[in-house]
Tab-separated table of C-alpha atoms and ligand atoms in Angstrom:
chain	number	residue	atom	x	y	z
A	71	MET	CA	-23.291	9.789	30.331
A	72	HIS	CA	-25.309	12.419	32.151
A	73	PHE	CA	-24.229	16.093	32.208
A	74	HIS	CA	-25.682	18.308	34.940
A	75	VAL	CA	-25.109	22.016	34.306
A	76	LEU	CA	-25.493	24.564	37.116
A	77	THR	CA	-26.106	27.911	35.453
A	78	LEU	CA	-27.980	31.220	35.520
A	79	PHE	CA	-28.836	30.696	31.818
A	80	PRO	CA	-30.153	27.130	31.431
A	81	GLU	CA	-31.901	27.833	28.122
A	82	MET	CA	-28.616	28.966	26.569
A	83	VAL	CA	-27.001	25.600	27.362
A	84	GLN	CA	-30.081	23.556	26.385
A	85	ASN	CA	-30.437	25.390	23.069
A	86	GLY	CA	-26.770	25.007	22.194
A	87	ILE	CA	-26.503	21.303	22.996
A	88	SER	CA	-29.916	20.199	21.633
A	89	THR	CA	-28.694	20.828	18.068
A	90	SER	CA	-26.581	18.682	15.736
A	91	ILE	CA	-24.734	15.524	16.835
A	92	THR	CA	-25.150	16.159	20.575
A	93	GLY	CA	-28.876	16.707	20.051
A	94	ARG	CA	-29.213	13.363	18.293
A	95	ALA	CA	-27.143	11.687	21.020
A	96	ILE	CA	-29.623	13.008	23.602
A	97	ALA	CA	-32.586	11.835	21.499
A	98	ARG	CA	-31.027	8.343	21.310
A	99	GLY	CA	-30.237	8.299	25.030
A	100	ASP	CA	-26.454	8.004	24.604
A	101	ILE	CA	-26.019	11.189	26.661
A	102	ALA	CA	-28.357	13.194	28.883
A	103	LEU	CA	-28.335	16.890	29.726
A	104	SER	CA	-29.980	18.401	32.784
A	105	THR	CA	-29.747	22.065	33.626
A	106	VAL	CA	-30.286	23.550	37.044
A	107	ASN	CA	-31.084	27.241	37.318
A	108	ILE	CA	-28.982	28.491	40.221
A	109	ARG	CA	-31.463	31.343	40.720
A	110	ASP	CA	-34.168	28.809	41.648
A	111	TYR	CA	-32.101	27.985	44.743
A	112	SER	CA	-31.748	31.521	46.067
A	113	THR	CA	-33.360	31.777	49.495
A	114	GLU	CA	-33.411	35.555	49.173
A	115	LYS	CA	-36.842	37.184	48.741
A	116	HIS	CA	-35.946	38.725	45.374
A	117	LYS	CA	-34.085	35.597	44.187
A	118	LYS	CA	-30.813	37.516	44.295
A	119	VAL	CA	-27.728	35.406	43.495
A	120	ASP	CA	-24.963	38.056	43.582
A	121	ASP	CA	-23.581	40.664	45.938
A	122	TYR	CA	-20.760	43.195	46.223
A	123	PRO	CA	-17.204	41.902	46.645
A	124	TYR	CA	-15.685	42.149	50.125
A	125	GLY	CA	-12.701	44.459	49.932
A	126	GLY	CA	-14.358	46.536	47.257
A	127	GLY	CA	-13.795	46.675	43.535
A	128	ALA	CA	-15.823	46.559	40.368
A	129	GLY	CA	-18.753	44.255	39.637
A	130	MET	CA	-20.547	41.579	41.608
A	131	VAL	CA	-19.742	38.113	42.936
A	132	MET	CA	-21.980	35.017	42.825
A	133	GLN	CA	-23.003	34.095	46.352
A	134	ALA	CA	-22.112	30.769	47.906
A	135	GLN	CA	-25.619	29.814	49.137
A	136	PRO	CA	-27.543	29.422	45.846
A	137	VAL	CA	-24.565	27.757	44.150
A	138	TYR	CA	-24.141	25.283	47.000
A	139	ASP	CA	-27.853	24.456	47.270
A	140	ALA	CA	-28.117	23.969	43.482
A	141	TRP	CA	-25.099	21.629	43.607
A	142	ARG	CA	-26.501	19.748	46.625
A	143	SER	CA	-29.800	19.185	44.801
A	144	VAL	CA	-27.958	17.304	42.068
A	145	ARG	CA	-25.592	15.418	44.358
A	146	ASP	CA	-28.353	14.388	46.774
A	147	ALA	CA	-30.595	13.223	43.913
A	148	LEU	CA	-27.748	11.086	42.575
A	149	GLY	CA	-26.881	9.877	46.062
A	150	LYS	CA	-23.172	9.503	45.360
A	151	ASP	CA	-19.988	11.539	44.946
A	152	VAL	CA	-19.920	13.204	41.532
A	153	ARG	CA	-17.002	14.883	39.814
A	154	THR	CA	-17.688	18.628	39.598
A	155	VAL	CA	-16.000	20.823	37.024
A	156	PHE	CA	-15.943	24.598	37.473
A	157	LEU	CA	-15.432	26.351	34.140
A	158	SER	CA	-12.882	29.011	34.963
A	159	PRO	CA	-10.047	30.951	33.327
A	160	GLN	CA	-7.943	29.793	36.307
A	161	GLY	CA	-8.233	26.113	35.379
A	162	LYS	CA	-5.922	23.936	33.362
A	163	VAL	CA	-6.609	24.362	29.657
A	164	PHE	CA	-9.005	21.734	28.307
A	165	ASP	CA	-7.632	19.344	25.704
A	166	GLN	CA	-8.504	16.078	23.933
A	167	GLN	CA	-6.873	14.006	26.665
A	168	LYS	CA	-9.155	15.594	29.287
A	169	ALA	CA	-12.154	15.106	26.967
A	170	ARG	CA	-11.423	11.380	26.796
A	171	GLU	CA	-10.849	11.155	30.540
A	172	LEU	CA	-14.149	12.871	31.429
A	173	ALA	CA	-16.054	10.635	28.996
A	174	GLY	CA	-15.434	7.797	31.441
A	175	GLU	CA	-17.669	9.404	34.082
A	176	GLU	CA	-21.259	8.260	34.505
A	177	ASP	CA	-22.326	11.710	35.723
A	178	LEU	CA	-20.566	15.059	35.520
A	179	ILE	CA	-21.594	18.334	37.156
A	180	LEU	CA	-20.534	21.522	35.362
A	181	LEU	CA	-20.661	24.824	37.248
A	182	CYS	CA	-20.818	28.043	35.209
A	183	GLY	CA	-19.699	31.336	36.724
A	184	HIS	CA	-21.006	34.835	36.025
A	185	TYR	CA	-20.302	38.439	36.975
A	186	GLU	CA	-16.752	38.776	38.391
A	187	GLY	CA	-16.704	35.224	39.679
A	188	VAL	CA	-17.952	32.899	42.442
A	189	ASP	CA	-17.402	33.137	46.210
A	190	GLU	CA	-14.242	31.079	46.749
A	191	ARG	CA	-15.642	29.273	49.804
A	192	VAL	CA	-18.282	27.347	47.870
A	193	LEU	CA	-15.680	26.229	45.334
A	194	GLU	CA	-13.584	24.874	48.206
A	195	GLU	CA	-16.577	23.244	49.923
A	196	ILE	CA	-17.681	21.444	46.746
A	197	GLY	CA	-14.124	20.502	45.835
A	198	VAL	CA	-14.343	21.616	42.228
A	199	GLU	CA	-11.897	20.775	39.489
A	200	GLU	CA	-11.221	23.951	37.482
A	201	ILE	CA	-11.032	23.723	33.707
A	202	SER	CA	-10.496	26.554	31.208
A	203	ILE	CA	-11.246	26.464	27.485
A	204	GLY	CA	-8.609	29.079	26.655
A	205	ASP	CA	-7.158	32.487	27.317
A	206	TYR	CA	-9.719	35.157	26.515
A	207	VAL	CA	-12.341	37.068	28.488
A	208	LEU	CA	-15.841	35.562	28.491
A	209	THR	CA	-19.068	36.910	29.968
A	210	GLY	CA	-19.887	33.592	31.613
A	211	GLY	CA	-18.947	29.923	31.850
A	212	GLU	CA	-21.856	28.641	29.715
A	213	LEU	CA	-20.077	28.630	26.370
A	214	ALA	CA	-17.132	26.901	28.031
A	215	ALA	CA	-19.463	24.235	29.471
A	216	MET	CA	-20.947	23.716	26.005
A	217	VAL	CA	-17.482	23.269	24.512
A	218	VAL	CA	-16.630	20.675	27.152
A	219	ILE	CA	-19.954	18.807	26.714
A	220	ASP	CA	-19.505	18.714	22.930
A	221	ALA	CA	-15.928	17.437	23.082
A	222	VAL	CA	-16.596	14.912	25.874
A	223	SER	CA	-19.758	13.578	24.194
A	224	ARG	CA	-17.824	12.605	21.078
A	225	ASN	CA	-15.856	10.181	23.240
A	226	VAL	CA	-18.945	8.544	24.748
A	227	PRO	CA	-19.646	5.190	23.036
A	228	GLY	CA	-22.522	5.466	20.559
A	229	VAL	CA	-22.483	9.243	20.115
A	230	LEU	CA	-20.508	9.232	16.879
A	231	THR	CA	-22.080	7.213	14.078
A	232	ASN	CA	-20.033	6.153	11.041
A	233	ALA	CA	-21.594	8.967	9.046
A	234	ASP	CA	-20.388	11.479	11.622
A	235	SER	CA	-16.791	10.322	11.100
A	236	GLY	CA	-14.576	11.787	13.822
A	237	THR	CA	-10.987	11.357	14.921
A	238	GLU	CA	-11.131	7.540	14.683
A	239	GLU	CA	-9.283	7.686	11.374
A	240	SER	CA	-6.689	10.152	12.674
A	241	PHE	CA	-3.477	8.285	13.495
A	242	SER	CA	-2.511	10.798	16.126
A	243	GLU	CA	-4.597	13.135	18.230
A	244	HIS	CA	-1.754	15.651	17.999
A	245	LEU	CA	-1.987	16.092	14.251
A	246	LEU	CA	-4.193	18.439	12.249
A	247	GLU	CA	-6.432	17.052	9.541
A	248	TYR	CA	-5.382	16.773	5.900
A	249	PRO	CA	-7.260	19.009	3.413
A	250	GLN	CA	-10.667	17.733	2.283
A	251	TYR	CA	-12.366	17.988	-1.118
A	252	THR	CA	-15.768	17.047	-2.479
A	253	ARG	CA	-17.570	17.435	-5.822
A	254	PRO	CA	-17.097	18.990	-8.304
A	255	GLU	CA	-13.610	18.011	-9.532
A	256	GLU	CA	-13.032	21.591	-10.669
A	257	TRP	CA	-14.395	24.711	-8.979
A	258	MET	CA	-13.461	28.295	-9.969
A	259	GLY	CA	-10.554	26.873	-11.936
A	260	ARG	CA	-9.215	24.969	-8.919
A	261	ARG	CA	-8.813	21.224	-9.377
A	262	VAL	CA	-8.949	18.539	-6.711
A	263	PRO	CA	-5.425	17.062	-6.202
A	264	GLU	CA	-5.042	14.301	-8.856
A	265	ILE	CA	-3.988	11.680	-6.318
A	266	LEU	CA	-7.435	11.787	-4.677
A	267	LEU	CA	-9.038	10.890	-8.022
A	268	SER	CA	-6.575	8.042	-8.708
A	269	GLY	CA	-8.399	5.392	-6.697
A	270	HIS	CA	-5.028	4.246	-5.345
A	271	HIS	CA	-5.923	3.899	-1.675
A	272	GLU	CA	-2.379	3.318	-0.421
A	273	ASN	CA	-1.037	6.439	-2.140
A	274	VAL	CA	-4.018	8.460	-0.929
A	275	ALA	CA	-3.347	7.392	2.671
A	276	LYS	CA	0.348	8.265	2.315
A	277	TRP	CA	-0.445	11.691	0.800
A	278	ARG	CA	-2.928	12.465	3.571
A	279	LYS	CA	-0.467	11.548	6.297
A	280	GLU	CA	2.172	13.794	4.667
A	281	GLN	CA	-0.315	16.657	4.447
A	282	SER	CA	-1.266	16.205	8.109
A	283	LEU	CA	2.369	16.325	9.198
A	284	LEU	CA	3.212	19.281	6.923
A	285	ARG	CA	0.243	21.347	8.088
A	286	THR	CA	0.852	20.609	11.734
A	287	LYS	CA	4.535	21.570	11.418
A	288	GLU	CA	3.640	24.832	9.645
A	289	ARG	CA	0.565	25.942	11.570
A	290	ARG	CA	0.880	24.311	14.997
A	291	PRO	CA	4.518	23.671	15.845
A	292	ASP	CA	3.441	23.132	19.470
A	293	LEU	CA	1.269	20.159	18.446
A	294	TYR	CA	3.906	18.925	15.999
A	295	ALA	CA	6.437	18.610	18.827
A	296	LEU	CA	3.970	16.430	20.755
A	297	ALA	CA	3.200	14.277	17.705
A	298	ASN	CA	6.910	13.679	17.140
A	299	GLY	CA	7.417	12.862	20.788
A	300	GLU	CA	4.767	10.152	20.467
A	301	GLU	CA	6.277	8.731	17.291
A	302	MET	CA	9.680	8.473	18.972
A	303	SER	CA	8.258	6.810	22.090
A	304	GLY	CA	6.562	4.337	19.771
A	305	SER	CA	2.944	5.001	20.689
A	306	CYS	CA	2.050	6.949	17.522
A	307	GLY	CA	0.436	4.007	15.826
A	308	LYS	CA	-2.256	3.656	18.474
A	309	ASN	CA	-5.001	3.816	15.863
A	310	LYS	CA	-7.889	4.606	18.196
B	677	LIG	N1	-14.637	33.900	32.489
B	677	LIG	C1	-8.830	36.200	31.925
B	677	LIG	C2	-8.409	36.870	33.069
B	677	LIG	C3	-9.323	37.324	33.993
B	677	LIG	C4	-10.698	37.095	33.794
B	677	LIG	C5	-11.106	36.420	32.656
B	677	LIG	C6	-12.553	36.163	32.413
B	677	LIG	C7	-16.808	34.646	33.262
B	677	LIG	C8	-17.217	34.718	35.726
B	677	LIG	C9	-14.932	34.238	34.911
B	677	LIG	C10	-12.949	32.669	30.589
B	677	LIG	C11	-12.060	32.050	29.714
B	677	LIG	C12	-12.035	30.700	29.567
B	677	LIG	C13	-14.485	29.469	31.798
B	677	LIG	C14	-10.182	35.972	31.736
B	677	LIG	C15	-13.800	30.525	31.218
B	677	LIG	C16	-13.836	31.911	31.356
B	677	LIG	C17	-12.910	29.940	30.343
B	677	LIG	C18	-14.770	32.572	32.333
B	677	LIG	C19	-17.599	35.292	34.359
B	677	LIG	C20	-15.733	34.889	35.978
B	677	LIG	C21	-15.312	34.727	33.493
B	677	LIG	C22	-6.390	35.859	31.419
B	677	LIG	C23	-8.034	34.227	30.594
B	677	LIG	C24	-7.939	36.494	29.615
B	677	LIG	C25	-14.861	36.177	33.313
B	677	LIG	C26	-7.813	35.710	30.889
B	677	LIG	N2	-13.056	28.581	30.385
B	677	LIG	N3	-13.446	36.351	33.461
B	677	LIG	O1	-12.928	35.774	31.334
B	677	LIG	O2	-15.573	31.939	32.972
B	677	LIG	O3	-14.009	28.324	31.254
C-alpha cells in the first residue's frame, strides 16, 4: 500500500513514520510513503500558500491553487482515480473499522491542513473524504495523517510480524486489552497474578477474557455496549 501525503511539513511526516514498525514495513516494501510539499506547487513568486479569509476574521486560509496542483501531480502520476482523505476536525471520527477499510486501497492520498483551514472549493473539486482523529484543537493535519497511516498500516498484509503481535489475538475489536506482566515475578512487593504462572493455558485464556470484559465495562462503557451488541448478534467469535 502506498501513502501519498500532501503537506507543508513533509519532514515531520517522514520522520514520524520512518521509525518503529511502520519504518520496518517501508524498508521491507510492505508499505510506501511519499510526501509532497504543497509549497513546491505554489505558482506565486514568493511561494506563498496562504491568504486572508474572505469575509474577514482571524488567521489565514490555505489557497486552492497549490493544494490542487500538488494533488494533481500525484493523481496524474498514478494515472487513475485515487481515494483522497482530508484530515479535518469536521470529518467522521476515525476508528478501527475505517482503518481496516482503508487498508484495502492500493494508493491513498492524505491532505493535511494548516492555518485556519483550506479553501472549500479545492476540497469540493478533489472530492475529499473528511476524517477526524478526535475532538481537540491541533495546529495542523500532519499528526492526524500519521495516526491514520500507523493504524491503517497494521492492517496491510505483512506489516505485522508475529513478534509485533497485534489485535489478531483479540477476540473482539471492541474490547480493551487484559493487563500484561513480564519478569520479574515480584516487583516492589507486587506479584504477578498466580494464574499467569500456573501454565494452565485454558484458565489463563478465561482469566484474560474476563479481565478484558471487566476493564472495558469499567473504563469504556461506550465500547462495552458495542462488544455486547456483537456477542448478541453472534459475530463476536470472528477471531480475526
Ligand atoms: N485541526 C475543533 C473545532 C474547530 C477547529 C479545530 C481545529 C488544523 C487547519 C484544522 C483537529 C482535530 C482532529 C485533523 C478543532 C484534525 C484537526 C483532526 C485539524 C489546522 C484547520 C485544524 C471542535 C474538534 C475541538 C485546526 C474541535 N483530525 N482546527 O483543530 O486539522 O484530523
